[in-house]
CSV table of C-alpha atoms and ligand atoms in Angstrom, one decimal:
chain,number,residue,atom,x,y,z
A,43,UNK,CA,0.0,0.0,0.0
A,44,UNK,CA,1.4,3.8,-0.8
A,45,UNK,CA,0.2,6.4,1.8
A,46,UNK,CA,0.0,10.4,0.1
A,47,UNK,CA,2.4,11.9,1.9
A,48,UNK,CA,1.4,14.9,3.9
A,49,UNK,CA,3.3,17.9,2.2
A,50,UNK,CA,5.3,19.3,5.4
A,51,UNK,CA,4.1,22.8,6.9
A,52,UNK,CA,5.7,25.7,5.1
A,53,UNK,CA,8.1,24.7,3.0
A,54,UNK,CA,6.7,27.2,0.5
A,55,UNK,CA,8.5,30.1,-0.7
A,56,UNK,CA,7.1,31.8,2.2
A,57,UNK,CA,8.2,29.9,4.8
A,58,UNK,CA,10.2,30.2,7.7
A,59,UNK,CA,12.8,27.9,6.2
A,60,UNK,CA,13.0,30.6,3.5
A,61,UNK,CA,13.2,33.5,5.8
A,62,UNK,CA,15.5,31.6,7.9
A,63,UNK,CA,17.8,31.2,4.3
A,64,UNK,CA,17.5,35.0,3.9
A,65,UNK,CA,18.9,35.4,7.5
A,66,UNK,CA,21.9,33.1,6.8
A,67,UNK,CA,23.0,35.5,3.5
A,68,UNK,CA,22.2,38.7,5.6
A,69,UNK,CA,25.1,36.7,8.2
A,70,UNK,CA,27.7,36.3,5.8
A,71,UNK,CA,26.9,39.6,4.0
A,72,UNK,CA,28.2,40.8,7.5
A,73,UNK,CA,25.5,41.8,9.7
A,74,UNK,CA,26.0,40.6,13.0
A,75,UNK,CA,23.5,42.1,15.6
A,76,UNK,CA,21.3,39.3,16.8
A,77,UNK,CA,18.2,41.0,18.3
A,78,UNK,CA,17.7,42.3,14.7
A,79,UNK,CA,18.3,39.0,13.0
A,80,UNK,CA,15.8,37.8,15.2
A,81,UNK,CA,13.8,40.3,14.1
A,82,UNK,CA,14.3,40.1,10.8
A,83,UNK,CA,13.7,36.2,10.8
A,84,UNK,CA,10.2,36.8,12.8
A,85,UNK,CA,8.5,39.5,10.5
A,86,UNK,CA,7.0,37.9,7.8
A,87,UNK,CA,8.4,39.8,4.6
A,88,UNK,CA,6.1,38.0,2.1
A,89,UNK,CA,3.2,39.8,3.7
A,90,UNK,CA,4.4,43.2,2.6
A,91,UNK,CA,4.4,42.6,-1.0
A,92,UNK,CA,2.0,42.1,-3.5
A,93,UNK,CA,0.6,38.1,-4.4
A,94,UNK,CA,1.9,38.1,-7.7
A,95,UNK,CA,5.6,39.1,-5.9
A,96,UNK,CA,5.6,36.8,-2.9
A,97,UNK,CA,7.6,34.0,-4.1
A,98,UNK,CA,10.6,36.6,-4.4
A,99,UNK,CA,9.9,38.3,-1.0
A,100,UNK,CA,13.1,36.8,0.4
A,101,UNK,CA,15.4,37.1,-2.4
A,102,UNK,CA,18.0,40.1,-1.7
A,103,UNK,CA,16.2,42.9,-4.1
A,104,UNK,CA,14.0,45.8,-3.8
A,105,UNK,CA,10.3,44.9,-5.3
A,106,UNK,CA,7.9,47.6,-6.7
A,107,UNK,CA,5.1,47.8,-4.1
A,108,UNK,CA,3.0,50.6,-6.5
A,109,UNK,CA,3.4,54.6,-6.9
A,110,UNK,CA,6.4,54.2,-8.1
A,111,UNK,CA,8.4,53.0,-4.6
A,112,UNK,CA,9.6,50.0,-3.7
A,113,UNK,CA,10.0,48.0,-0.7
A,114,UNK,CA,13.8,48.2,0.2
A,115,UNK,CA,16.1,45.0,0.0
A,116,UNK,CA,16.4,42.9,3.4
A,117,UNK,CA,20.2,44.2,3.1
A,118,UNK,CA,19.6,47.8,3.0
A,119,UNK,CA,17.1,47.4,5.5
A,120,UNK,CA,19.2,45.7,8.4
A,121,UNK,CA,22.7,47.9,7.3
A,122,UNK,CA,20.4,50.8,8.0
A,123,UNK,CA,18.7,49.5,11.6
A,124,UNK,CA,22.3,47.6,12.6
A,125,UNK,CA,24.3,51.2,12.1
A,126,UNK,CA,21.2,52.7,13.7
A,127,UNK,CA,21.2,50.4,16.7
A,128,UNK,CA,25.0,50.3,17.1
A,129,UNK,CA,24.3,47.5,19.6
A,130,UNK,CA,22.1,50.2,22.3
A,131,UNK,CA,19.0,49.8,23.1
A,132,UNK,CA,16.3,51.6,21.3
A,133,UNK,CA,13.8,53.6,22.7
A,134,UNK,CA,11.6,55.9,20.8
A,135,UNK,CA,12.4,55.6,16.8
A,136,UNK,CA,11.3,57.9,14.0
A,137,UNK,CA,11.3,56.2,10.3
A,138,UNK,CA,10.9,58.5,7.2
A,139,UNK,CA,9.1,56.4,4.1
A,140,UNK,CA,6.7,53.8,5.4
A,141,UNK,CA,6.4,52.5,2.0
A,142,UNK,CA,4.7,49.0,2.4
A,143,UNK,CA,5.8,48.8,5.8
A,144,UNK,CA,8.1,46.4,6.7
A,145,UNK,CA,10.5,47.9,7.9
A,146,UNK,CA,8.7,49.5,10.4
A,147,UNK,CA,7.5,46.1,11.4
A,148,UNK,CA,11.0,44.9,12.1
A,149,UNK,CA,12.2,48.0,14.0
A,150,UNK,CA,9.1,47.7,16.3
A,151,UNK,CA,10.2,44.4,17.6
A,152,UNK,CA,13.5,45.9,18.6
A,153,UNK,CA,12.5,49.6,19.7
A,154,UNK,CA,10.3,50.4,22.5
A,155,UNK,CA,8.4,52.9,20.2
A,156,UNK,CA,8.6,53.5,16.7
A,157,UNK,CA,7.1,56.1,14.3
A,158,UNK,CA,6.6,56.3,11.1
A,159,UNK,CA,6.3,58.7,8.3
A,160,UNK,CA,4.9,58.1,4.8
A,161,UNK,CA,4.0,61.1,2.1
A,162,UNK,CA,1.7,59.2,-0.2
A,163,UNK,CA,-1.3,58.6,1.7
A,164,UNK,CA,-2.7,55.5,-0.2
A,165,UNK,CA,0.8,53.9,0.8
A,166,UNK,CA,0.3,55.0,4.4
A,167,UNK,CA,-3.4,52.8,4.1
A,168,UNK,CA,-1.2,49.8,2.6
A,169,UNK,CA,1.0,49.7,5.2
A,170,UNK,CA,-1.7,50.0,7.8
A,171,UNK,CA,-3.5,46.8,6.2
A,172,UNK,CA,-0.2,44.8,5.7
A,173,UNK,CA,0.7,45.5,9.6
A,174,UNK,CA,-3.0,45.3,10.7
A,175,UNK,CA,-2.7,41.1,11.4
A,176,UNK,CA,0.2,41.8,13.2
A,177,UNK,CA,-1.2,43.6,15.6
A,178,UNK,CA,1.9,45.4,16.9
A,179,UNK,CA,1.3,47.9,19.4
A,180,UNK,CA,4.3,50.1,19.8
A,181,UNK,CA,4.0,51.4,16.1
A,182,UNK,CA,2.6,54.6,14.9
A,183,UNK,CA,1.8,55.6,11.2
A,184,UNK,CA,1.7,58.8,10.5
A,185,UNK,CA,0.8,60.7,6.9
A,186,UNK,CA,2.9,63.5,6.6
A,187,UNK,CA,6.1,65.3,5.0
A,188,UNK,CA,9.2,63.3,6.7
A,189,UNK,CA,11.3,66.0,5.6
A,190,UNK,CA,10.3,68.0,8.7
A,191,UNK,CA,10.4,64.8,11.1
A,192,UNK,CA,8.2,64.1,13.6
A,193,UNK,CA,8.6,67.4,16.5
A,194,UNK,CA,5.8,66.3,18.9
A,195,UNK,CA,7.6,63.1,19.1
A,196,UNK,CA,11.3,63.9,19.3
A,197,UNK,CA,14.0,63.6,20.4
A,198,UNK,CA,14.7,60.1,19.2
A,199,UNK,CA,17.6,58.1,19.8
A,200,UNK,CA,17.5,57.0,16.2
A,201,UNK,CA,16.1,58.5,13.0
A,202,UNK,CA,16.2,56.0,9.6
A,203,UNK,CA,15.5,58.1,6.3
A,204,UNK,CA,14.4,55.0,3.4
A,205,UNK,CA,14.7,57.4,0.3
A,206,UNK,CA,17.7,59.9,-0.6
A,207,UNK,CA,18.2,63.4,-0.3
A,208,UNK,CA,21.3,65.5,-1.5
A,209,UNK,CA,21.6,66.7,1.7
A,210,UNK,CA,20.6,65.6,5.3
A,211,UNK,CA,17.6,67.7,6.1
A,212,UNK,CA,18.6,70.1,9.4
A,213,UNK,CA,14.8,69.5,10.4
A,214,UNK,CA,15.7,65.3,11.4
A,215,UNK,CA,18.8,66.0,12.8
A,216,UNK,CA,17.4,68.7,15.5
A,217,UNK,CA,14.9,66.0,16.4
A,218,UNK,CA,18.2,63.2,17.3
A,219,UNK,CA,18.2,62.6,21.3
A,220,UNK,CA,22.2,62.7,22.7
A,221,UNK,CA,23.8,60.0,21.5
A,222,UNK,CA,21.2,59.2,18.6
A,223,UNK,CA,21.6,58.3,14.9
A,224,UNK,CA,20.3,58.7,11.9
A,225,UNK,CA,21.0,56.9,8.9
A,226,UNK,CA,20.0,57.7,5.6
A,227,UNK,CA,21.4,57.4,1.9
A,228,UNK,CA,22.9,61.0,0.8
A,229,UNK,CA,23.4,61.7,-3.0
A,230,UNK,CA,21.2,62.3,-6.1
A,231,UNK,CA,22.6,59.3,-8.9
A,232,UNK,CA,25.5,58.4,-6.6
A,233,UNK,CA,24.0,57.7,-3.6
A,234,UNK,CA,26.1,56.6,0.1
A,235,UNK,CA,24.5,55.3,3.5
A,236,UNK,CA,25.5,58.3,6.0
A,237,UNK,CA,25.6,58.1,9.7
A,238,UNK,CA,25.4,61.1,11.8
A,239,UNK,CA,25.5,60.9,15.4
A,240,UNK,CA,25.0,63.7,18.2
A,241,UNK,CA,27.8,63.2,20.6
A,242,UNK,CA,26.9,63.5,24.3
A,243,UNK,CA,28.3,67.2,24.1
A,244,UNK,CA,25.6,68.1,21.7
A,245,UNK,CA,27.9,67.9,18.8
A,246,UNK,CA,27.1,66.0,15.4
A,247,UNK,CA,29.5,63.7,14.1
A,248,UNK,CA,29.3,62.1,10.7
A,249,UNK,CA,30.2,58.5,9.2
A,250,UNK,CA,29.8,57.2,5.5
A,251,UNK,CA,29.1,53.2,5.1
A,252,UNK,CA,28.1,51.5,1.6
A,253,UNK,CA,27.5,53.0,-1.5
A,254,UNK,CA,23.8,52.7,-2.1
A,255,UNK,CA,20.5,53.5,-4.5
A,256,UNK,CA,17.4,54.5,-2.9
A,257,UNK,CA,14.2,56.2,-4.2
A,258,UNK,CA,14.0,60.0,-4.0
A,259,UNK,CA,13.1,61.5,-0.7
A,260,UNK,CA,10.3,64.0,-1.7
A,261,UNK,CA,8.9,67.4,0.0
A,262,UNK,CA,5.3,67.6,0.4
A,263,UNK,CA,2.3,65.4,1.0
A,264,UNK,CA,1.4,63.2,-1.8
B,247,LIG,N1,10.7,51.5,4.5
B,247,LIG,C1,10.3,50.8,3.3
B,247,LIG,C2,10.9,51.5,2.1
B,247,LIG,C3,10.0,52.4,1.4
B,247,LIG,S1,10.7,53.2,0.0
B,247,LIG,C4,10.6,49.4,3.4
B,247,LIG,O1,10.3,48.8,4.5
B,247,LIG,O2,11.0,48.7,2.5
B,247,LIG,C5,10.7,54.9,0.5
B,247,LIG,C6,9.4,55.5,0.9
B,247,LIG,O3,9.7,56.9,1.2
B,247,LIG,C7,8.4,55.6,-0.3
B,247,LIG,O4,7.2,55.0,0.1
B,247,LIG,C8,8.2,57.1,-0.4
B,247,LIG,O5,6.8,57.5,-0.8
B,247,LIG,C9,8.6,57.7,0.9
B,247,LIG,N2,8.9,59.1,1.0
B,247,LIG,C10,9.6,59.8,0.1
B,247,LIG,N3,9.7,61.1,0.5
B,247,LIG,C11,9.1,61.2,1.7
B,247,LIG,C12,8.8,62.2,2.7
B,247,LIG,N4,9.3,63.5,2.5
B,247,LIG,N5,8.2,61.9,3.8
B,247,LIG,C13,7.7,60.6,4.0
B,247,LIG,N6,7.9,59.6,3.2
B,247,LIG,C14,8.6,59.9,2.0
């Protein structure tokens, strides 16, 4: 007699064995900073991205997720939250460019409270439906222009900017607590990861990591 074999749970492109793949590459591409990873291996990416997409949601690529933005690649987004962290832990976080929302997923499971910013208000509502099953309570979406931050929030001990500006705006840096970070990609075509950090003294202090390509940062509502 032949017994059908059950097909075991998850092993779909969506499964944990997948996400637990995309963990392993984030490893060797460097990133070391465990809570994240954990993270990063919890949040399930797939649920960000459109049907017709979700068999690549753990490949290491940005995807289109509509209005011309994309949800960043798992890479860029734990670079960004590991320089951002620098191994501290995070109390109140501000992110600029919800997009889909994913990455605002992962930083709530390492932040005590996170906010985030998106322009284009139908985005904004996507994100709000992809998080909505995950119930997380520390996360506030907000519709608004990130290039003025977040004021009735600040300070925040660390600011991540998903789109690129030629310049870091003055507005995002006033809003850093002491010792906070922001990271966000600097350049028009050429475009590098940039740290800045507000020394205890008050000071800022910058750093450059990888060279980089992000979507615009944009001024105004959408
Ligand atoms: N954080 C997303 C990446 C989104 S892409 C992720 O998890 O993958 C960057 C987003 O920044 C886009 O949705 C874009 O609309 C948004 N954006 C651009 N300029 C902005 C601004 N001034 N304020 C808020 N969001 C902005």
């Amino acid at each position: 007699m032949t017994c059908a074999t059950a097909a075991p749970r998850g092993i779909g492109m969506t499964s944990q064995r997948t996400r637990d793949r995309m963990i392993a590459r984030l490893r060797e591409q460097g990133i070391g900073d465990e809570p994240l990873l954990a993270a990063m291996a919890a949040v399930p990416r797939h649920l960000f991205i459109d049907p017709g997409l979700a068999s690549r949601a753990y490949e290491d690529t940005a995807l289109p997720i509509g209005f011309e933005q994309t949800i960043s690649r798992p890479f860029a987004v734990a670079r960004m939250i590991e320089a951002a962290r620098a191994g501290r832990e995070l109390g109140r976080v501000l992110e600029v460019g919800t997009g889909c929302g994913y990455q605002a997923a992962v930083l709530a499971r390492i932040a005590k409270e996170v906010y985030s910013i998106e322009r284009i208000q139908a985005l904004a509502e996507k994100a709000r439906a992809n998080l909505r099953s995950l119930r997380i309570a520390n996360l506030r979406l907000v519709h608004g222009d990130g290039y003025k931050g977040l004021s009735e929030a600040a300070p925040f001990d660390a600011i991540i900017v998903a789109a690129a500006a030629p310049l870091v705006p003055r507005a995002l840096t006033d809003q850093l607590a002491c010792r906070g970070r922001l990271v966000m990609p600097v350049g028009n075509e050429e475009q590098e990861l940039r740290v800045i950090e507000r020394s205890a003294a008050g000071g800022l202090k910058a750093s450059r990591l990888d060279a980089v390509r992000f979507v615009p940062l944009r001024a105004g509502k959408g």
